[in-house]
């Protein structure tokens, strides 16, 4: 399977614990996005990487959230001191950089990591 | 701020019925518009997109959408739905740049 993969698929944690999610984009894609999706809502943009540079970060991403993309390949999203309100599906997407206009590039989504904070 | 509104959260149709899902956005400038679909147990995938040119765009599986600039709308249509179209459909808008805004989604159930 050469699509976007995410690990783990499910994570249950206790409030206050730290969690880390991983995303492996399609190998030739240099653009990577993280989204959060809660029940009954569409995906909400969290952050964007072009290669290893984090170029955009939503105000939804509090100081407890950090994302990295070392070497411009896989990316990690860490949530520190989790709260019950962090329970959601965390989606990763990637796109190529072929089109000049970033929004012209189709985003390919992974299966998501479902986080439950008890 | 940009926003996307999808009028129906749940739609139930019988096979062969026609489908129209509404989508309105709030942004006055040039936009790129998308419809994504998520079939049960599968990833979100692109159904169709509009960037410029003919406001009637055709996507996969017989879907089409019409961009009406004066109404800030991008409604999704299919003349005759099949049971396999049961899925959740998301309208999305990008006004240039990194951020794509998604609507809340419409769950479509097609009765066989």
Tab-separated table of N, CA and C in Angstrom, chain B residues 25-112:
chain	number	residue	atom	x	y	z
B	25	UNK	N	-20.473	28.668	0.996
B	25	UNK	CA	-19.262	29.100	1.675
B	25	UNK	C	-19.313	30.610	1.856
B	26	UNK	N	-18.513	31.095	2.776
B	26	UNK	CA	-18.452	32.536	2.998
B	26	UNK	C	-17.023	32.984	2.760
B	27	UNK	N	-16.805	33.563	1.615
B	27	UNK	CA	-15.516	34.176	1.289
B	27	UNK	C	-15.707	34.928	0.003
B	28	UNK	N	-15.304	36.167	-0.024
B	28	UNK	CA	-15.612	37.005	-1.176
B	28	UNK	C	-14.642	36.917	-2.328
B	29	UNK	N	-13.478	36.346	-2.110
B	29	UNK	CA	-12.471	36.332	-3.158
B	29	UNK	C	-12.488	35.053	-3.969
B	30	UNK	N	-11.408	34.825	-4.676
B	30	UNK	CA	-11.271	33.621	-5.495
B	30	UNK	C	-11.099	32.394	-4.592
B	31	UNK	N	-11.837	31.370	-4.902
B	31	UNK	CA	-11.778	30.163	-4.079
B	31	UNK	C	-11.566	28.936	-4.947
B	32	UNK	N	-11.007	27.929	-4.336
B	32	UNK	CA	-10.952	26.593	-4.921
B	32	UNK	C	-11.895	25.729	-4.105
B	33	UNK	N	-12.688	24.933	-4.781
B	33	UNK	CA	-13.768	24.196	-4.124
B	33	UNK	C	-13.611	22.701	-4.343
B	34	UNK	N	-13.972	21.942	-3.333
B	34	UNK	CA	-13.779	20.497	-3.363
B	34	UNK	C	-14.991	19.792	-2.753
B	35	UNK	N	-15.215	18.594	-3.219
B	35	UNK	CA	-16.071	17.649	-2.525
B	35	UNK	C	-15.228	16.404	-2.253
B	36	UNK	N	-15.220	15.998	-0.984
B	36	UNK	CA	-14.562	14.767	-0.582
B	36	UNK	C	-15.638	13.777	-0.140
B	37	UNK	N	-15.303	12.493	-0.247
B	37	UNK	CA	-16.229	11.449	0.178
B	37	UNK	C	-15.493	10.463	1.083
B	38	UNK	N	-16.203	9.978	2.076
B	38	UNK	CA	-15.646	8.938	2.942
B	38	UNK	C	-16.621	7.774	2.979
B	39	UNK	N	-16.270	6.695	2.305
B	39	UNK	CA	-17.082	5.488	2.328
B	39	UNK	C	-16.860	4.767	3.657
B	40	UNK	N	-17.810	3.976	4.098
B	40	UNK	CA	-17.669	3.297	5.381
B	40	UNK	C	-16.369	2.510	5.474
B	41	UNK	N	-15.604	2.805	6.509
B	41	UNK	CA	-14.358	2.087	6.739
B	41	UNK	C	-13.201	2.512	5.857
B	42	UNK	N	-13.381	3.557	5.084
B	42	UNK	CA	-12.313	3.977	4.179
B	42	UNK	C	-11.835	5.400	4.492
B	43	UNK	N	-10.749	5.788	3.828
B	43	UNK	CA	-10.190	7.118	4.012
B	43	UNK	C	-11.023	8.160	3.272
B	44	UNK	N	-10.866	9.397	3.665
B	44	UNK	CA	-11.403	10.505	2.880
B	44	UNK	C	-10.733	10.500	1.510
B	45	UNK	N	-11.517	10.693	0.468
B	45	UNK	CA	-10.922	10.766	-0.866
B	45	UNK	C	-11.627	11.851	-1.685
B	46	UNK	N	-10.892	12.387	-2.640
B	46	UNK	CA	-11.415	13.484	-3.448
B	46	UNK	C	-12.434	12.964	-4.448
B	47	UNK	N	-13.569	13.634	-4.503
B	47	UNK	CA	-14.637	13.290	-5.436
B	47	UNK	C	-14.542	14.172	-6.686
B	48	UNK	N	-14.390	15.461	-6.463
B	48	UNK	CA	-14.211	16.404	-7.565
B	48	UNK	C	-13.715	17.737	-7.017
B	49	UNK	N	-13.256	18.595	-7.948
B	49	UNK	CA	-12.714	19.885	-7.530
B	49	UNK	C	-12.978	20.936	-8.608
B	50	UNK	N	-13.061	22.191	-8.169
B	50	UNK	CA	-13.209	23.313	-9.089
B	50	UNK	C	-12.134	24.337	-8.782
B	51	UNK	N	-11.425	24.750	-9.849
B	51	UNK	CA	-10.447	25.826	-9.688
B	51	UNK	C	-10.825	27.035	-10.536
B	52	UNK	N	-11.186	26.784	-11.793
B	52	UNK	CA	-11.543	27.881	-12.691
B	52	UNK	C	-12.204	27.275	-13.919
B	53	UNK	N	-12.707	28.148	-14.795
B	53	UNK	CA	-13.278	27.670	-16.048
B	53	UNK	C	-14.726	27.260	-15.902
B	54	UNK	N	-15.105	26.195	-16.600
B	54	UNK	CA	-16.484	25.726	-16.611
B	54	UNK	C	-16.973	25.497	-15.183
B	55	UNK	N	-18.043	26.182	-14.793
B	55	UNK	CA	-18.513	26.036	-13.406
B	55	UNK	C	-19.165	24.694	-13.131
B	56	UNK	N	-19.432	23.907	-14.151
B	56	UNK	CA	-19.981	22.572	-13.948
B	56	UNK	C	-18.828	21.578	-14.059
B	57	UNK	N	-18.518	20.959	-12.950
B	57	UNK	CA	-17.386	20.034	-12.945
B	57	UNK	C	-17.878	18.617	-12.723
B	58	UNK	N	-17.189	17.702	-13.368
B	58	UNK	CA	-17.570	16.294	-13.242
B	58	UNK	C	-16.492	15.557	-12.468
B	59	UNK	N	-16.943	14.661	-11.624
B	59	UNK	CA	-16.011	13.893	-10.819
B	59	UNK	C	-16.154	12.408	-11.085
B	60	UNK	N	-15.659	11.644	-10.108
B	60	UNK	CA	-15.719	10.199	-10.260
B	60	UNK	C	-17.120	9.683	-9.960
B	61	UNK	N	-17.409	8.494	-10.450
B	61	UNK	CA	-18.626	7.760	-10.134
B	61	UNK	C	-19.908	8.517	-10.496
B	62	UNK	N	-19.856	9.334	-11.530
B	62	UNK	CA	-21.056	9.995	-12.022
B	62	UNK	C	-21.489	11.233	-11.266
B	63	UNK	N	-20.673	11.688	-10.324
B	63	UNK	CA	-20.995	12.899	-9.570
B	63	UNK	C	-20.597	14.148	-10.352
B	64	UNK	N	-21.319	15.208	-10.127
B	64	UNK	CA	-20.973	16.501	-10.691
B	64	UNK	C	-21.338	17.580	-9.674
B	65	UNK	N	-20.735	18.758	-9.842
B	65	UNK	CA	-21.042	19.870	-8.956
B	65	UNK	C	-21.038	21.149	-9.770
B	66	UNK	N	-21.873	22.078	-9.349
B	66	UNK	CA	-21.971	23.341	-10.054
B	66	UNK	C	-21.585	24.489	-9.142
B	67	UNK	N	-20.640	25.284	-9.590
B	67	UNK	CA	-20.211	26.467	-8.861
B	67	UNK	C	-21.060	27.654	-9.315
B	68	UNK	N	-21.796	28.245	-8.388
B	68	UNK	CA	-22.564	29.447	-8.685
B	68	UNK	C	-21.991	30.564	-7.830
B	69	UNK	N	-21.187	31.398	-8.469
B	69	UNK	CA	-20.436	32.414	-7.728
B	69	UNK	C	-21.367	33.398	-7.014
B	70	UNK	N	-22.440	33.779	-7.688
B	70	UNK	CA	-23.347	34.780	-7.117
B	70	UNK	C	-24.062	34.265	-5.875
B	71	UNK	N	-24.156	32.964	-5.756
B	71	UNK	CA	-24.822	32.360	-4.596
B	71	UNK	C	-23.822	31.761	-3.608
B	72	UNK	N	-22.535	31.885	-3.902
B	72	UNK	CA	-21.495	31.297	-3.034
B	72	UNK	C	-21.815	29.826	-2.779
B	73	UNK	N	-22.216	29.128	-3.825
B	73	UNK	CA	-22.625	27.741	-3.645
B	73	UNK	C	-21.835	26.802	-4.538
B	74	UNK	N	-21.781	25.551	-4.101
B	74	UNK	CA	-21.076	24.496	-4.849
B	74	UNK	C	-21.802	23.204	-4.538
B	75	UNK	N	-22.965	23.031	-5.110
B	75	UNK	CA	-23.812	21.883	-4.795
B	75	UNK	C	-23.394	20.640	-5.568
B	76	UNK	N	-23.486	19.533	-4.900
B	76	UNK	CA	-23.122	18.232	-5.479
B	76	UNK	C	-24.371	17.539	-5.981
B	77	UNK	N	-24.260	16.904	-7.149
B	77	UNK	CA	-25.435	16.250	-7.730
B	77	UNK	C	-25.044	14.897	-8.321
B	78	UNK	N	-26.057	14.025	-8.333
B	78	UNK	CA	-25.933	12.769	-9.071
B	78	UNK	C	-27.334	12.398	-9.519
B	79	UNK	N	-27.520	12.084	-10.795
B	79	UNK	CA	-28.876	11.853	-11.310
B	79	UNK	C	-29.545	10.607	-10.721
B	80	UNK	N	-28.751	9.591	-10.439
B	80	UNK	CA	-29.347	8.331	-9.995
B	80	UNK	C	-28.378	7.651	-9.029
B	81	UNK	N	-28.724	7.641	-7.750
B	81	UNK	CA	-27.790	7.090	-6.754
B	81	UNK	C	-27.896	5.575	-6.691
B	82	UNK	N	-26.792	4.990	-6.203
B	82	UNK	CA	-26.743	3.546	-6.010
B	82	UNK	C	-26.484	3.279	-4.534
B	83	UNK	N	-26.758	2.058	-4.128
B	83	UNK	CA	-26.531	1.680	-2.741
B	83	UNK	C	-25.071	1.951	-2.348
B	84	UNK	N	-24.157	1.755	-3.311
B	84	UNK	CA	-22.728	1.930	-3.043
B	84	UNK	C	-22.337	3.404	-2.828
B	85	UNK	N	-23.259	4.321	-3.043
B	85	UNK	CA	-22.978	5.734	-2.775
B	85	UNK	C	-23.181	6.094	-1.303
B	86	UNK	N	-23.635	5.143	-0.519
B	86	UNK	CA	-23.771	5.385	0.920
B	86	UNK	C	-22.414	5.777	1.482
B	87	UNK	N	-22.349	6.946	2.064
B	87	UNK	CA	-21.060	7.500	2.500
B	87	UNK	C	-21.320	8.836	3.185
B	88	UNK	N	-20.241	9.438	3.678
B	88	UNK	CA	-20.317	10.804	4.190
B	88	UNK	C	-19.616	11.710	3.199
B	89	UNK	N	-20.237	12.838	2.894
B	89	UNK	CA	-19.750	13.757	1.869
B	89	UNK	C	-19.389	15.092	2.514
B	90	UNK	N	-18.203	15.583	2.204
B	90	UNK	CA	-17.712	16.833	2.769
B	90	UNK	C	-17.407	17.834	1.661
B	91	UNK	N	-17.941	19.019	1.819
B	91	UNK	CA	-17.605	20.135	0.951
B	91	UNK	C	-16.431	20.876	1.585
B	92	UNK	N	-15.513	21.385	0.774
B	92	UNK	CA	-14.343	22.077	1.329
B	92	UNK	C	-13.957	23.254	0.440
B	93	UNK	N	-13.392	24.260	1.072
B	93	UNK	CA	-13.024	25.496	0.372
B	93	UNK	C	-11.590	25.863	0.717
B	94	UNK	N	-10.862	26.299	-0.294
B	94	UNK	CA	-9.522	26.847	-0.068
B	94	UNK	C	-9.445	28.182	-0.790
B	95	UNK	N	-9.057	29.213	-0.034
B	95	UNK	CA	-8.969	30.544	-0.629
B	95	UNK	C	-7.540	30.881	-0.999
B	96	UNK	N	-6.760	29.877	-1.297
B	96	UNK	CA	-5.346	30.061	-1.603
B	96	UNK	C	-4.556	29.834	-0.340
B	97	UNK	N	-3.410	29.245	-0.443
B	97	UNK	CA	-2.624	29.025	0.761
B	97	UNK	C	-2.798	27.634	1.307
B	98	UNK	N	-2.463	27.517	2.581
B	98	UNK	CA	-2.333	26.191	3.163
B	98	UNK	C	-3.619	25.626	3.745
B	99	UNK	N	-4.543	26.499	4.065
B	99	UNK	CA	-5.666	26.047	4.871
B	99	UNK	C	-6.882	25.723	4.011
B	100	UNK	N	-7.372	24.508	4.162
B	100	UNK	CA	-8.628	24.110	3.533
B	100	UNK	C	-9.677	23.987	4.626
B	101	UNK	N	-10.824	24.605	4.409
B	101	UNK	CA	-11.907	24.590	5.402
B	101	UNK	C	-12.963	23.594	4.947
B	102	UNK	N	-13.311	22.685	5.841
B	102	UNK	CA	-14.294	21.652	5.530
B	102	UNK	C	-15.636	21.975	6.181
B	103	UNK	N	-16.708	21.567	5.500
B	103	UNK	CA	-18.018	21.615	6.115
B	103	UNK	C	-18.184	20.461	7.089
B	104	UNK	N	-19.329	20.441	7.767
B	104	UNK	CA	-19.570	19.432	8.800
B	104	UNK	C	-19.903	18.062	8.226
B	105	UNK	N	-20.178	18.003	6.933
B	105	UNK	CA	-20.451	16.717	6.306
B	105	UNK	C	-21.930	16.406	6.203
B	106	UNK	N	-22.268	15.595	5.213
B	106	UNK	CA	-23.628	15.069	5.041
B	106	UNK	C	-23.538	13.565	4.922
B	107	UNK	N	-24.246	12.887	5.805
B	107	UNK	CA	-24.290	11.427	5.748
B	107	UNK	C	-25.413	11.010	4.823
B	108	UNK	N	-25.046	10.293	3.774
B	108	UNK	CA	-26.034	9.803	2.813
B	108	UNK	C	-26.217	8.307	3.011
B	109	UNK	N	-27.468	7.904	3.131
B	109	UNK	CA	-27.783	6.477	3.191
B	109	UNK	C	-28.705	6.175	2.025
B	110	UNK	N	-28.289	5.222	1.207
B	110	UNK	CA	-29.099	4.833	0.057
B	110	UNK	C	-29.706	3.463	0.326
B	111	UNK	N	-31.020	3.411	0.293
B	111	UNK	CA	-31.722	2.150	0.546
B	111	UNK	C	-31.765	1.330	-0.734
B	112	UNK	N	-31.395	0.047	-0.582
B	112	UNK	CA	-31.393	-0.831	-1.758
B	112	UNK	C	-32.812	-1.212	-2.168
